[in-house]
PDB file of C-alpha atoms in Angstrom:
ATOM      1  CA  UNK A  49     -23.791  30.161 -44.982  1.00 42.00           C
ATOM      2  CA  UNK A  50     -22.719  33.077 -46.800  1.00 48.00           C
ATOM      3  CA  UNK A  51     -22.065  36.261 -45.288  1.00 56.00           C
ATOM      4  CA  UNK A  52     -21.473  38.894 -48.152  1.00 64.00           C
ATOM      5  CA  UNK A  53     -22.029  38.923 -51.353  1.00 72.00           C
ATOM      6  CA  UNK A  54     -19.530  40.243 -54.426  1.00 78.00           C
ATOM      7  CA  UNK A  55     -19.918  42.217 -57.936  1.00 82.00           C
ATOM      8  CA  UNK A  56     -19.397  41.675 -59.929  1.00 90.00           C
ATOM      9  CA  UNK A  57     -19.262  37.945 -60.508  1.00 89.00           C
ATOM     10  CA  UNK A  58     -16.560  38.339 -63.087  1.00 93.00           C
ATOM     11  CA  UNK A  59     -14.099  41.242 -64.022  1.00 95.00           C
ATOM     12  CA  UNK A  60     -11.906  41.459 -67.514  1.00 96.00           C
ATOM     13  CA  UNK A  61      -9.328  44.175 -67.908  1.00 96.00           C
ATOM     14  CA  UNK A  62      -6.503  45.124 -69.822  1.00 97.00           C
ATOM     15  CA  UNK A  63      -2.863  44.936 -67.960  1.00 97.00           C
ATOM     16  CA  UNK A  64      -2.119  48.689 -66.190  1.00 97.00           C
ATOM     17  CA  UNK A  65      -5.778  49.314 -65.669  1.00 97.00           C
ATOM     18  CA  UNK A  66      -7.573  49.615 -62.295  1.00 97.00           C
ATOM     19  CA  UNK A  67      -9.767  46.810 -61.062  1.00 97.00           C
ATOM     20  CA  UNK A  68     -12.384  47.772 -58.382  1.00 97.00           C
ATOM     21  CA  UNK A  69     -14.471  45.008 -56.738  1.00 96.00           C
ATOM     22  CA  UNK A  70     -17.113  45.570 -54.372  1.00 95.00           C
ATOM     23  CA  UNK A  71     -18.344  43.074 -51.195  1.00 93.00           C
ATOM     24  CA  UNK A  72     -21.414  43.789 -49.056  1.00 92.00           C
ATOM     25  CA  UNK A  73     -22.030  41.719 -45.725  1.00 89.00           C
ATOM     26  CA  UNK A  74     -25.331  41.192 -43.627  1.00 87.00           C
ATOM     27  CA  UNK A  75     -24.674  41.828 -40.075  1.00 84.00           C
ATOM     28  CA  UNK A  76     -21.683  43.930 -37.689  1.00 86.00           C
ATOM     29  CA  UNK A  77     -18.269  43.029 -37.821  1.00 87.00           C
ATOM     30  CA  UNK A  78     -15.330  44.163 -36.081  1.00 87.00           C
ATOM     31  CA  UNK A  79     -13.263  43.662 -39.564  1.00 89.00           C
ATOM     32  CA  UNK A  80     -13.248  42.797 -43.169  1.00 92.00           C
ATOM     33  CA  UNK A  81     -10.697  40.929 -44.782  1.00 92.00           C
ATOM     34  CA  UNK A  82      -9.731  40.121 -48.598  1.00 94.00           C
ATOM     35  CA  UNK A  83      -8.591  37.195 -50.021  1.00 93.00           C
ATOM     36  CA  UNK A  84      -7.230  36.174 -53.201  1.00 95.00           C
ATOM     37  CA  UNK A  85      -7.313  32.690 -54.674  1.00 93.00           C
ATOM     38  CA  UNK A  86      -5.007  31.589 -57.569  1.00 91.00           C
ATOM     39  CA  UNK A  87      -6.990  28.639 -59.725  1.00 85.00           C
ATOM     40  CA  UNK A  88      -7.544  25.591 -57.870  1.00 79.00           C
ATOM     41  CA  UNK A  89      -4.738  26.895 -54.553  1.00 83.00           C
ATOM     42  CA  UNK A  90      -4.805  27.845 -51.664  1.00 85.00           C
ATOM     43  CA  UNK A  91      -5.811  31.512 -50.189  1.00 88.00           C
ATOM     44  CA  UNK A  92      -3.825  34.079 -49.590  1.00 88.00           C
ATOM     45  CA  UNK A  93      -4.564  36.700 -47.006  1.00 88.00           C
ATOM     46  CA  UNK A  94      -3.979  40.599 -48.430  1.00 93.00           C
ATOM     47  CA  UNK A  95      -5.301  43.228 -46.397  1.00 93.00           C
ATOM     48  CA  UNK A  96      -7.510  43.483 -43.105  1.00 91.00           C
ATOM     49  CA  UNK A  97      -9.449  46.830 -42.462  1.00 94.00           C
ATOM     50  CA  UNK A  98     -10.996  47.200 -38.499  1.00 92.00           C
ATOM     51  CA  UNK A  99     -14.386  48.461 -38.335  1.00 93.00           C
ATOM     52  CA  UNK A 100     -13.331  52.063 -37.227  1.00 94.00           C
ATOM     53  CA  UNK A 101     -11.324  52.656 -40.218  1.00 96.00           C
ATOM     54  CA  UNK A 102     -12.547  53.703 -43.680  1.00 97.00           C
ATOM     55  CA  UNK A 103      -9.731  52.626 -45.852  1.00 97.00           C
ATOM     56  CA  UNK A 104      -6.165  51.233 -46.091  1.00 97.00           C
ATOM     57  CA  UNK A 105      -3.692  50.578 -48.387  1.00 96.00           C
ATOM     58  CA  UNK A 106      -0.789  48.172 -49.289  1.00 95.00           C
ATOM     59  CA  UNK A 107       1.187  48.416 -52.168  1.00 96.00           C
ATOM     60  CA  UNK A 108      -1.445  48.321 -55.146  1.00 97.00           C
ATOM     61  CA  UNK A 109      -4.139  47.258 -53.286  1.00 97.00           C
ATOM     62  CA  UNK A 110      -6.758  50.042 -51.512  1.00 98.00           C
ATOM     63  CA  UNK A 111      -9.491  48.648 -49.582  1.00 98.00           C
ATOM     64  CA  UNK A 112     -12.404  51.012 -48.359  1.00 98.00           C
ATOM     65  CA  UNK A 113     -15.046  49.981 -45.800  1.00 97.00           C
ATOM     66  CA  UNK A 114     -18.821  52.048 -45.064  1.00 96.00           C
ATOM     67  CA  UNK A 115     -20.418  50.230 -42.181  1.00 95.00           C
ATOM     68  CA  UNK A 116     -23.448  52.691 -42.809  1.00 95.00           C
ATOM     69  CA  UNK A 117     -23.784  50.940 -46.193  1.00 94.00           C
ATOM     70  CA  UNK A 118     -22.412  47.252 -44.491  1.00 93.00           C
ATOM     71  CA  UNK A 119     -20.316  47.561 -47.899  1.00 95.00           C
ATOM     72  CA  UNK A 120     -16.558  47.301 -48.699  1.00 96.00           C
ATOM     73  CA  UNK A 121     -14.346  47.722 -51.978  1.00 97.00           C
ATOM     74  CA  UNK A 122     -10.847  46.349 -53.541  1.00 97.00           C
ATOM     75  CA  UNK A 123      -9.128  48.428 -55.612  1.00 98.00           C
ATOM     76  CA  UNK A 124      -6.249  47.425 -57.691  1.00 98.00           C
ATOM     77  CA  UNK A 125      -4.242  49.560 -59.468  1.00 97.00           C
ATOM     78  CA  UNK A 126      -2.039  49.213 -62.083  1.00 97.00           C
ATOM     79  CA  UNK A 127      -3.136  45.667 -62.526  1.00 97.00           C
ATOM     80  CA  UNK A 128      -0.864  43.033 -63.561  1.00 97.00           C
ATOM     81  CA  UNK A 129      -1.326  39.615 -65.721  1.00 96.00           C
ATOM     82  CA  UNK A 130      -0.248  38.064 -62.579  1.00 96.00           C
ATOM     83  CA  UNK A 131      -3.026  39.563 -60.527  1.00 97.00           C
ATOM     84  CA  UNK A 132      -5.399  36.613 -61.901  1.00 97.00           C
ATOM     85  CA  UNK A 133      -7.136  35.270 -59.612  1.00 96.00           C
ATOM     86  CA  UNK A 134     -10.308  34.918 -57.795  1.00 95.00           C
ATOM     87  CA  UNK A 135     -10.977  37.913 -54.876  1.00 96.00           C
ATOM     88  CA  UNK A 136     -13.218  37.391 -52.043  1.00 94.00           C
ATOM     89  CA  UNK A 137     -14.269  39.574 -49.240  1.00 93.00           C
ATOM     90  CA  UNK A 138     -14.370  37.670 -45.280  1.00 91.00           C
ATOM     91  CA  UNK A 139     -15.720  38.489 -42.004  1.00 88.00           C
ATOM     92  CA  UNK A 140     -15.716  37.590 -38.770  1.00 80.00           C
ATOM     93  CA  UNK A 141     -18.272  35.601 -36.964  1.00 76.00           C
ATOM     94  CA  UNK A 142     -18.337  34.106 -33.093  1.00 73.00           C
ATOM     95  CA  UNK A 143     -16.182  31.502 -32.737  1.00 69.00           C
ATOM     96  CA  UNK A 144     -13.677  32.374 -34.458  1.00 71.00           C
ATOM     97  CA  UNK A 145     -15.464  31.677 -37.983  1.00 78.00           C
ATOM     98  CA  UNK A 146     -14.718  33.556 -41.083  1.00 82.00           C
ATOM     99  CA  UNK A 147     -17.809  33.778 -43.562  1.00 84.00           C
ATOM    100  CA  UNK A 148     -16.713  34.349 -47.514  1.00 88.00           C
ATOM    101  CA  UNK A 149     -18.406  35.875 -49.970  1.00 87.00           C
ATOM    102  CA  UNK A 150     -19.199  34.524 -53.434  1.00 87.00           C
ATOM    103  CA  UNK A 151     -16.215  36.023 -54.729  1.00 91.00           C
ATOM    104  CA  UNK A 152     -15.208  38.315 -58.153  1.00 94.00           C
ATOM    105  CA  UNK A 153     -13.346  36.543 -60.664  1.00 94.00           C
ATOM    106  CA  UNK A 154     -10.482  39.170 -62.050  1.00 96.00           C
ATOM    107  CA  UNK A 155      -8.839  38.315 -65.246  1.00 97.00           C
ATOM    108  CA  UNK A 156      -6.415  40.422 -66.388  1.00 97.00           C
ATOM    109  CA  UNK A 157      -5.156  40.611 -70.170  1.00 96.00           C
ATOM    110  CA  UNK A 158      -1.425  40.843 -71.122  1.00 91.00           C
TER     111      UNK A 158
ATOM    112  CA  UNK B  65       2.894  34.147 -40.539  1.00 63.00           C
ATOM    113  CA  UNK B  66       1.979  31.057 -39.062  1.00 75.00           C
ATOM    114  CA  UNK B  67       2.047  27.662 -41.677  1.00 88.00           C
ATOM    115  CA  UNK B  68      -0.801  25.715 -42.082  1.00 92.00           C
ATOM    116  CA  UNK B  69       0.061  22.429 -44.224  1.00 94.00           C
ATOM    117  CA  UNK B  70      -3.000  19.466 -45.645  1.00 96.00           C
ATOM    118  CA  UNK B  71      -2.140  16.355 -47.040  1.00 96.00           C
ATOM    119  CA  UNK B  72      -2.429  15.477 -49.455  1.00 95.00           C
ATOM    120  CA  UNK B  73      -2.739  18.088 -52.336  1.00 94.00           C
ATOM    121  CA  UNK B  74      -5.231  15.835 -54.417  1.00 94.00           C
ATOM    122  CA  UNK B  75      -6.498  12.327 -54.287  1.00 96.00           C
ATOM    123  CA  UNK B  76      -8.359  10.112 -56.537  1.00 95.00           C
ATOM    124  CA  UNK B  77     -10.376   7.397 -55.366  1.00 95.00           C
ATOM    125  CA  UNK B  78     -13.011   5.022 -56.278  1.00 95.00           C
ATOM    126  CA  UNK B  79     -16.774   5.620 -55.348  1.00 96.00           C
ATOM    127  CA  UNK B  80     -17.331   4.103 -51.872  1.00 96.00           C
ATOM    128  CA  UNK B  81     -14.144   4.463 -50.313  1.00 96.00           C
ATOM    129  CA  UNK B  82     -13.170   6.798 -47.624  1.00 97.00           C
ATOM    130  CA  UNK B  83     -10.526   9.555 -47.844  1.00 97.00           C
ATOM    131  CA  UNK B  84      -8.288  11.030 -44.963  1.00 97.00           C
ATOM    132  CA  UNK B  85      -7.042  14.777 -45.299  1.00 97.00           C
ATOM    133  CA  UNK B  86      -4.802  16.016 -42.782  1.00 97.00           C
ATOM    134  CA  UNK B  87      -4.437  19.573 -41.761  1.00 96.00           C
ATOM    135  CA  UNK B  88      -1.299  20.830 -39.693  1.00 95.00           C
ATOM    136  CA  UNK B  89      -0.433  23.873 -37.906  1.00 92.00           C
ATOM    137  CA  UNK B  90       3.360  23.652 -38.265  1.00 91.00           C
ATOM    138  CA  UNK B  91       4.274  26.459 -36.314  1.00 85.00           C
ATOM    139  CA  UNK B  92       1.590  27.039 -33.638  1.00 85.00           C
ATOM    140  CA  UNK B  93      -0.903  25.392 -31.930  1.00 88.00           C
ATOM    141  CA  UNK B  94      -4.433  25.441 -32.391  1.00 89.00           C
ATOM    142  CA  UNK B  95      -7.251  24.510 -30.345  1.00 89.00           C
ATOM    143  CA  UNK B  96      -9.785  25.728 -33.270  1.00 91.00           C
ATOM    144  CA  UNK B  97      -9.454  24.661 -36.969  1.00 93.00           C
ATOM    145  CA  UNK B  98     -11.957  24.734 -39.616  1.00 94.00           C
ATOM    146  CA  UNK B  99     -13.044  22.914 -42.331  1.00 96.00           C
ATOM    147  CA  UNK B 100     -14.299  24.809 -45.726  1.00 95.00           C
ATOM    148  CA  UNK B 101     -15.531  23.304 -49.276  1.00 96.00           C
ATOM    149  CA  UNK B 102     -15.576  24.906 -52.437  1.00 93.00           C
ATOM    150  CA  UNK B 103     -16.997  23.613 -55.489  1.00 90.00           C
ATOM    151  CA  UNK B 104     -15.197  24.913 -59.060  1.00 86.00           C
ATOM    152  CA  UNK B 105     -16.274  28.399 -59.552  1.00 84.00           C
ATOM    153  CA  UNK B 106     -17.595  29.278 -56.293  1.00 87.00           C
ATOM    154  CA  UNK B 107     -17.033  30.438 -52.684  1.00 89.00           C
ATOM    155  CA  UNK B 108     -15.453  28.583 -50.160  1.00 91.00           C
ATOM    156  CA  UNK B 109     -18.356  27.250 -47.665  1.00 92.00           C
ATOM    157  CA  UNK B 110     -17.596  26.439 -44.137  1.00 92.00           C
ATOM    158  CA  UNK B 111     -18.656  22.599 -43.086  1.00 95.00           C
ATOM    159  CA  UNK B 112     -17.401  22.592 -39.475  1.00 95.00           C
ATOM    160  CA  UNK B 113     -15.205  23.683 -36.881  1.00 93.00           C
ATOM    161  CA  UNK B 114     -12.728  20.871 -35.260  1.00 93.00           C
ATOM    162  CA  UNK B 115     -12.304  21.522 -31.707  1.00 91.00           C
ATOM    163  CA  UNK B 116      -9.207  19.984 -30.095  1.00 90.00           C
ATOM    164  CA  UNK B 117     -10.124  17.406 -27.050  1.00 88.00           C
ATOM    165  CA  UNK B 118     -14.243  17.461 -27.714  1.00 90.00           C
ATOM    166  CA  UNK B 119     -16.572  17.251 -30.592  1.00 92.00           C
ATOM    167  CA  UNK B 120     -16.386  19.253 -33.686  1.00 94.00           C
ATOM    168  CA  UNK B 121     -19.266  20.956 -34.646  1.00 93.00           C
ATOM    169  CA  UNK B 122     -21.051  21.633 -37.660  1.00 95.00           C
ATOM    170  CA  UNK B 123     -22.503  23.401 -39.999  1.00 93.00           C
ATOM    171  CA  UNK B 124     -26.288  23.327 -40.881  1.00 93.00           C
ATOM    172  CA  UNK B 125     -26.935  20.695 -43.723  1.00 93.00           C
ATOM    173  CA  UNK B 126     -23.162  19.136 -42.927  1.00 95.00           C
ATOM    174  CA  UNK B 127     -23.973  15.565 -42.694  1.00 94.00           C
ATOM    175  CA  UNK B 128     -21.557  15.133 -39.398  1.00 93.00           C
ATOM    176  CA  UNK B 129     -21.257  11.217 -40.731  1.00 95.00           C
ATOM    177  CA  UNK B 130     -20.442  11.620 -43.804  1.00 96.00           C
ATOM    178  CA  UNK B 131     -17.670  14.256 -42.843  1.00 97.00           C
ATOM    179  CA  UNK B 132     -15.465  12.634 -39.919  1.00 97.00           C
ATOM    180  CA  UNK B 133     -13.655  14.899 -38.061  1.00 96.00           C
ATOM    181  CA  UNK B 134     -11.286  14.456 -35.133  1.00 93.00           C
ATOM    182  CA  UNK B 135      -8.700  17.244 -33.616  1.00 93.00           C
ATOM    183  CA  UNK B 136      -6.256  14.677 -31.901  1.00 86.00           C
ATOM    184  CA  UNK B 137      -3.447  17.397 -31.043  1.00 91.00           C
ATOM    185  CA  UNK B 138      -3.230  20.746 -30.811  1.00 91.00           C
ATOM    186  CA  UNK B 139      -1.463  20.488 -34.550  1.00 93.00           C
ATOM    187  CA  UNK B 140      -3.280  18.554 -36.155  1.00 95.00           C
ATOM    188  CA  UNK B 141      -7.063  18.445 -37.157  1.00 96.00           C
ATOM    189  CA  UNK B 142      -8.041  15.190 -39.843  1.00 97.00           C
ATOM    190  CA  UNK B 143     -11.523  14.791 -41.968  1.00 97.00           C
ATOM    191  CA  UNK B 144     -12.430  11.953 -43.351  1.00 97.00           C
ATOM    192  CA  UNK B 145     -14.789  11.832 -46.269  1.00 97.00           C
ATOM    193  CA  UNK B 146     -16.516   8.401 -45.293  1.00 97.00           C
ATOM    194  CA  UNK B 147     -18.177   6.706 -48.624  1.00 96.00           C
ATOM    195  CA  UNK B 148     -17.395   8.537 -50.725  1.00 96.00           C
ATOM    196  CA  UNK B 149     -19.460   9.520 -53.593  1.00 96.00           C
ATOM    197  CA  UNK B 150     -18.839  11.548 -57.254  1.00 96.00           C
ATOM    198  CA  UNK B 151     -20.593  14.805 -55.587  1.00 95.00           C
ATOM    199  CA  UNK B 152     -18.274  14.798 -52.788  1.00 96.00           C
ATOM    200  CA  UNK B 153     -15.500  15.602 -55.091  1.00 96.00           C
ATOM    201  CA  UNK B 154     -14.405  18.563 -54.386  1.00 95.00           C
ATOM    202  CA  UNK B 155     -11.890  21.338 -53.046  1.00 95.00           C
ATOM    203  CA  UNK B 156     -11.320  21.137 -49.022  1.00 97.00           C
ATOM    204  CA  UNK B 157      -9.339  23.398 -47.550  1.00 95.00           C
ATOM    205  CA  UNK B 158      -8.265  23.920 -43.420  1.00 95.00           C
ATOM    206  CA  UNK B 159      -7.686  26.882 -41.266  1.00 92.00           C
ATOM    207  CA  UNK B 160      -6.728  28.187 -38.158  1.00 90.00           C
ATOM    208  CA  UNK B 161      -7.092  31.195 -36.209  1.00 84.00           C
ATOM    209  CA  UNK B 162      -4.143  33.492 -35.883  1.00 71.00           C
ATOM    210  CA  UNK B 163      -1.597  33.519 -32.943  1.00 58.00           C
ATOM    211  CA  UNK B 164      -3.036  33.102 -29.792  1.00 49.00           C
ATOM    212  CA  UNK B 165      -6.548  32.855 -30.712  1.00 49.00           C
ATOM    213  CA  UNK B 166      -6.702  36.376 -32.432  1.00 53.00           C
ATOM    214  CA  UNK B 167      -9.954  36.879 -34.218  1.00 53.00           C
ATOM    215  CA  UNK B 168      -8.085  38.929 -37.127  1.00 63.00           C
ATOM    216  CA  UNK B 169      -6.657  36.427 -39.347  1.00 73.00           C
ATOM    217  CA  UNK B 170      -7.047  33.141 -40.533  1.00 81.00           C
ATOM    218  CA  UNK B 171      -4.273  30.847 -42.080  1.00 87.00           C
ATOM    219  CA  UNK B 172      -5.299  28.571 -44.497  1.00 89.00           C
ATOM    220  CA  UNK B 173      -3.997  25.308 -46.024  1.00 92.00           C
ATOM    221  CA  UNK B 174      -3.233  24.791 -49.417  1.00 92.00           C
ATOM    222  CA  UNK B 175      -6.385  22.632 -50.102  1.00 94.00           C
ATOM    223  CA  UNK B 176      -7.295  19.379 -50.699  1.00 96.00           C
ATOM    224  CA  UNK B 177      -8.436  18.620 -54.119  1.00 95.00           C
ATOM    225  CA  UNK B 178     -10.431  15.668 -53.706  1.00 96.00           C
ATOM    226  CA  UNK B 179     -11.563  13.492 -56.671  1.00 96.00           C
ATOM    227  CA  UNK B 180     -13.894  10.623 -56.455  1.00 96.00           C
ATOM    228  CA  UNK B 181     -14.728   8.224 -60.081  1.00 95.00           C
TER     229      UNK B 181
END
């Protein structure tokens, strides 16, 4: 099953703008994790944020997390043709399980 | 960071056949791999954890027949599509848990793109 869910669905943007995608989840975690999947490969882990913390960056990429809200958020900045690719949000569940969400398709325009 | 490899990377094969797809930990060992689907377009959804020495278990609506699985090392984790049939065709694609069990982060194959005709 499904833990989170994504919006939006799809995302368009011109290169150099921001991208923001948003992932809400059901039940507590200890962390939320993001994903990115280039067409039909593999996934590629980019940032983990820990349940006590309310954002982090790396490079480009800011992720913000409001357990109040069970709600998290990918920002990228400066976005690049390159940064194509689907984005999904991940958590945690017993046994070492990690649920995804649906997922937001970026695409970004040279 | 830890490696996971599947083999293959695709395979075609005729309705009713079964299909093997490997997934190695190349770098660590692990006593917990999982097995996720994703169908074009959407999210990748977990079928069932393989569980090194004992019986993997699966997801609800995972037909546990259909979707052979069998952890024979501690690198190595193999499901076999049994029968196969045109709406099995689909992406598969292994993990593992981090280093020592950690909770925090998964590695991931590259995926399995399985095709059947």
């Amino acid at each position: 099953s499904q833990q989170g869910e994504e919006d939006p669905q799809a995302l368009s943007i011109q290169e150099g703008e921001n991208a923001t995608m948003n992932c809400s989840y059901k039940t507590s975690i200890n962390n939320l994790q993001w994903y990115r999947q280039n067409s039909g490969r593999g996934l590629v882990h980019l940032i983990l944020i820990r349940s006590n913390e309310r954002e982090k960056h790396s490079g480009r990429l800011r992720v913000t997390l409001d357990t109040s809200k069970k709600s998290s958020s990918l920002l990228i900045t400066a976005s690049r043709a390159a940064d194509t690719a689907s984005y999904f949000c991940a958590t945690p569940c017993p046994g070492f399980k990690t649920i995804f969400g649906a997922g937001t398709r970026l695409f970004v325009k040279a | 960071g830890a490696v996971v490899s599947q083999h293959p990377s695709w395979v075609i094969c005729k309705s009713g056949t079964s299909v093997k797809i490997e997934c190695r930990s190349l770098d660590f060992q692990a006593t917990t791999m999982f097995w996720y689907r994703q169908f074009p377009k959407q999210s990748l959804m977990l079928m069932a954890t393989s569980n090194e020495g004992s019986k993997a278990t699966y997801e609800q609506g995972v037909e546990k027949d259909k979707f052979l699985i069998n952890h024979a090392s501690l690198t190595l984790s193999t499901l076999t599509v049994t029968s196969a049939h045109p709406e099995d065709s689909s992406f598969y694609i292994c993990s593992a848990p981090g280093l020592a069990g950690s909770r925090d982060e998964q590695f991931f194959g590259p995926g399995t793109r399985l095709t059947v005709l």
